[in-house]
Backbone as numpy.savetxt, mean C-alpha at the origin, in Angstrom:
# Nx Ny Nz CAx CAy CAz Cx Cy Cz
-23.00 0.28 15.61 -22.69 0.21 14.15 -21.08 -0.39 14.14
-21.00 -1.37 13.17 -19.55 -2.05 13.00 -18.80 -0.82 12.54
-17.48 -1.06 12.76 -16.41 -0.24 12.37 -15.63 -1.24 11.06
-15.64 -0.21 10.20 -15.05 -1.01 8.77 -13.40 -1.28 9.07
-13.15 -2.31 8.58 -11.88 -2.94 8.68 -11.36 -3.42 7.45
-10.06 -3.14 7.17 -9.27 -3.24 5.76 -8.36 -4.62 5.96
-8.46 -5.48 5.06 -7.66 -6.58 5.03 -6.07 -6.23 4.65
-5.10 -6.79 4.90 -4.00 -6.89 4.59 -4.01 -7.22 2.80
-3.31 -6.42 1.87 -3.36 -6.80 0.64 -4.38 -6.03 -0.10
-5.35 -5.22 0.57 -6.55 -4.60 -0.15 -5.92 -3.49 -0.62
-6.49 -3.03 -2.05 -5.95 -1.90 -2.41 -6.89 -0.77 -2.30
-6.69 0.55 -1.88 -7.39 1.44 -1.02 -7.05 2.75 -1.55
-7.85 3.92 -1.67 -7.44 5.19 -2.24 -7.48 5.97 -0.84
-6.12 6.71 -0.57 -6.06 7.58 0.59 -5.33 8.91 -0.08
-5.17 9.90 0.85 -4.44 11.25 0.51 -3.13 11.11 0.96
-2.10 10.78 0.04 -0.98 10.39 0.48 0.06 12.02 0.45
0.72 12.34 1.70 1.65 13.44 1.57 2.82 13.36 0.87
3.14 14.20 -0.03 4.34 14.44 -0.67 5.22 15.37 -0.14
6.28 15.32 0.91 7.01 16.26 1.42 7.67 17.26 0.37
8.42 16.47 -0.46 9.24 17.24 -1.56 8.34 18.36 -2.41
7.24 18.09 -2.70 6.27 18.87 -3.13 5.27 19.91 -2.16
5.15 19.38 -0.83 4.29 19.67 -0.06 2.97 19.76 -0.37
2.44 18.71 -0.77 1.12 18.67 -1.18 0.65 17.41 -0.81
-0.68 17.17 -0.79 -1.40 15.78 -0.24 -2.27 15.58 -1.71
-2.12 14.49 -2.10 -2.87 13.88 -3.37 -3.41 12.49 -3.34
-4.51 12.28 -4.04 -5.09 11.11 -4.05 -4.30 9.85 -4.68
-4.10 8.79 -4.13 -3.46 7.80 -4.87 -4.03 6.46 -4.23
-3.88 5.45 -5.00 -4.10 4.10 -4.46 -2.82 3.73 -3.76
-3.29 2.72 -2.79 -1.89 2.18 -1.71 -2.44 0.65 -1.46
-1.61 0.01 -1.23 -2.00 -1.21 -0.68 -1.78 -1.46 1.04
-2.86 -2.03 1.41 -2.72 -2.12 3.15 -1.32 -3.21 3.56
-0.70 -2.83 4.19 0.20 -3.61 4.47 0.26 -4.38 5.96
-0.44 -3.47 6.89 -0.58 -3.64 8.14 -1.57 -4.99 8.45
-1.27 -5.61 9.59 -2.41 -6.44 10.02 -3.60 -6.02 10.46
-4.73 -6.66 10.64 -6.00 -6.39 11.00 -6.09 -6.32 12.58
-4.99 -7.09 13.12 -4.77 -7.17 14.61 -4.27 -5.85 15.04
-3.50 -5.28 14.17 -2.98 -3.65 14.60 -3.98 -2.88 14.60
-4.93 -2.99 13.37 -6.29 -2.27 13.19 -7.21 -2.15 14.54
-7.30 -2.98 15.14 -8.07 -3.47 16.53 -7.45 -3.03 17.65
-5.97 -3.29 17.89 -5.51 -2.86 18.89 -5.24 -1.43 19.19
-4.94 -0.79 17.65 -4.73 0.60 17.90 -5.80 1.66 17.33
-7.07 1.13 17.64 -8.32 1.78 17.28 -8.18 2.32 15.65
-7.88 1.53 14.70 -8.02 1.73 13.34 -6.77 2.48 12.63
-5.47 2.23 13.40 -4.44 2.87 12.74 -4.01 1.58 11.67
-3.59 2.08 10.48 -3.36 1.09 9.21 -2.18 1.82 8.53
-1.40 1.02 7.83 -0.09 1.12 7.22 -0.45 0.87 5.66
-0.16 1.69 5.10 -0.34 1.91 3.46 0.64 2.18 2.50
1.19 1.38 1.60 2.00 1.59 0.81 1.80 2.15 -0.57
2.39 3.15 -1.03 1.94 3.75 -2.32 1.98 2.92 -3.46
1.08 3.08 -4.42 1.05 2.80 -5.50 1.02 3.79 -6.76
1.90 3.90 -7.67 2.08 5.24 -8.38 2.07 4.41 -9.83
1.67 5.36 -10.79 1.87 5.23 -12.21 3.26 5.65 -12.67
4.17 6.11 -11.90 5.35 6.44 -12.22 6.38 5.73 -11.50
7.61 5.46 -12.20 8.63 4.56 -11.86 9.78 5.58 -11.73
9.65 6.67 -10.60 10.67 7.45 -10.38 11.90 7.07 -9.84
11.76 5.85 -9.08 13.02 5.55 -8.31 13.05 3.74 -8.62
13.42 3.56 -9.81 13.21 1.91 -9.81 13.93 1.23 -8.91
14.73 1.35 -8.24 15.66 0.85 -7.04 14.55 0.50 -6.13
13.46 1.30 -5.83 12.50 1.33 -4.78 11.08 0.84 -5.30
10.93 0.33 -6.59 9.73 0.12 -7.11 9.93 -1.55 -7.55
8.24 -1.93 -7.40 8.35 -3.16 -8.36 6.92 -2.94 -8.97
7.17 -3.53 -10.45 6.12 -3.26 -11.26 4.64 -3.90 -10.86
3.53 -3.47 -10.69 2.42 -4.23 -10.29 1.76 -4.83 -11.66
1.68 -6.34 -11.65 1.28 -6.76 -13.06 -0.15 -7.16 -12.68
-0.98 -7.38 -13.64 -2.24 -7.86 -13.80 -2.32 -9.35 -12.90
-1.47 -10.11 -13.11 -1.47 -11.35 -12.58 -1.32 -11.30 -10.87
-0.75 -10.08 -10.38 -0.66 -10.13 -9.04 -1.90 -9.75 -8.29
-2.91 -9.17 -8.95 -4.09 -8.64 -8.32 -5.30 -9.28 -8.78
-6.58 -9.33 -7.94 -7.49 -9.97 -8.17 -8.39 -9.37 -9.27
-8.39 -7.98 -9.53 -8.83 -7.56 -10.62 -7.69 -6.24 -11.24
-7.30 -6.43 -12.49 -6.62 -5.48 -13.08 -6.94 -3.93 -12.64
-5.73 -3.14 -12.50 -5.96 -1.78 -12.27 -6.23 -0.98 -13.22
-5.87 -1.51 -14.85 -6.12 -0.95 -16.09 -5.09 0.10 -16.59
-4.20 0.18 -15.86 -3.09 1.15 -16.23 -1.69 0.58 -15.63
-0.51 0.67 -16.09 0.78 0.37 -15.60 0.94 1.14 -14.44
1.38 0.21 -13.23 1.38 1.01 -11.84 2.85 0.23 -11.14
2.99 0.75 -10.05 4.35 0.32 -9.35 4.22 0.70 -7.75
4.48 -0.65 -7.06 4.68 -0.28 -5.79 5.77 0.39 -5.48
5.71 1.55 -4.50 6.67 2.38 -4.20 7.05 1.92 -2.78
8.27 1.23 -2.78 8.63 0.22 -1.45 9.20 1.41 -0.59
9.66 2.66 -0.68 10.20 3.31 0.40 9.07 4.35 0.76
7.90 4.40 0.20 7.00 5.41 0.47 5.70 4.53 1.44
5.95 4.62 2.52 5.06 3.85 3.43 4.53 4.87 4.49
3.01 4.95 4.62 2.44 6.15 5.55 1.51 5.17 6.38
1.01 6.04 7.53 0.17 5.25 8.41 -1.13 6.44 8.33
-2.27 5.77 8.41 -3.65 6.59 8.68 -4.40 5.98 9.56
-5.49 6.61 9.63 -6.48 6.08 10.74 -7.35 5.37 9.61
-8.32 4.60 9.60 -9.15 4.02 8.79 -10.27 5.10 8.38
-10.43 6.04 9.26 -11.30 6.99 8.49 -10.97 7.83 7.54
-9.41 8.06 7.37 -8.95 8.58 6.32 -8.63 7.82 4.90
-9.19 6.73 4.97 -9.14 6.09 3.71 -10.55 6.42 2.64
-10.26 6.86 1.34 -11.51 7.38 0.97 -12.46 6.35 0.30
-11.74 5.28 -0.21 -12.63 4.28 -0.56 -11.67 2.91 -0.94
-12.33 1.68 -1.05 -11.80 0.52 -1.44 -11.80 0.43 -2.91
-10.99 -0.20 -3.60 -11.09 -0.32 -5.21 -11.39 -1.79 -5.42
-11.94 -2.48 -4.13 -12.44 -3.75 -4.40 -11.61 -4.82 -5.18
-10.31 -4.39 -5.02 -9.08 -5.49 -5.43 -8.03 -5.63 -4.46
-7.34 -6.85 -4.46 -6.36 -7.03 -3.63 -5.07 -7.60 -4.25
-4.13 -7.64 -3.56 -2.88 -8.11 -3.99 -2.65 -9.71 -3.74
-2.43 -10.64 -4.68 -2.67 -12.27 -4.27 -1.28 -12.56 -3.56
-1.34 -13.37 -2.91 -0.32 -14.09 -2.07 0.32 -15.01 -3.37
1.59 -15.15 -3.44 2.64 -14.45 -2.60 3.07 -13.36 -2.89
2.69 -12.57 -3.90 3.16 -11.48 -4.15 3.03 -10.22 -3.43
2.17 -10.24 -2.43 1.97 -9.37 -1.53 3.29 -9.62 -0.38
3.83 -11.02 -0.22 4.83 -11.09 0.55 6.21 -10.55 0.28
5.98 -10.66 -1.18 7.35 -10.16 -1.81 7.08 -8.68 -1.74
6.35 -8.09 -1.90 6.17 -6.39 -1.78 6.67 -6.04 -0.44
6.20 -6.80 0.76 6.19 -6.33 2.12 7.80 -6.58 2.29
8.33 -7.89 1.67 9.92 -7.98 2.08 10.81 -7.08 1.34
10.35 -6.64 0.13 10.93 -5.28 -0.57 10.94 -4.02 0.26
9.74 -3.93 0.65 9.38 -2.89 1.58 10.45 -2.87 2.53
10.45 -3.98 3.38 11.44 -3.88 4.71 12.93 -3.55 4.25
13.24 -4.26 3.04 14.78 -4.15 2.71 14.88 -2.53 2.08
13.85 -1.83 1.58 13.99 -0.50 0.95 14.13 0.23 2.22
13.35 0.18 3.33 13.28 1.03 4.32 14.39 0.81 5.43
14.62 -0.28 5.96 15.45 -0.65 6.93 16.88 -1.35 6.52
17.05 -1.91 5.16 18.00 -2.34 4.80 18.28 -4.03 5.23
17.28 -4.54 5.55 17.12 -5.92 5.95 16.54 -6.75 4.70
17.35 -7.82 4.28 16.94 -8.51 3.17 16.53 -9.54 3.77
15.19 -9.86 3.46 14.42 -11.12 4.12 14.42 -12.04 2.96
14.82 -13.34 3.33 14.81 -14.35 2.50 13.64 -15.14 2.20
């Protein structure tokens, strides 16, 4: 049986852990790690939170309809400081949507800057 793989930029649903509330909640997220990592590490995948709330504007990018292959249907934000790793078995489902280039590169660059303080030109 073939193992499911997810593409960088694909929007999926996972159970994100929110340590400030000590809860796990279903949320969409965008795959930011490479397929090579999934293969080399037996399904390890990094996913960035997508939220309908803009709680920390310094760390968010608004997700617009032009950024995705199919609109999500509501105002959403990439939360660029909320990155978690999962196994591919923990992914609930794929939304059948993906982030278009070069928007994905911009989101990944902002994520690197938000987490590590390294601005990527």
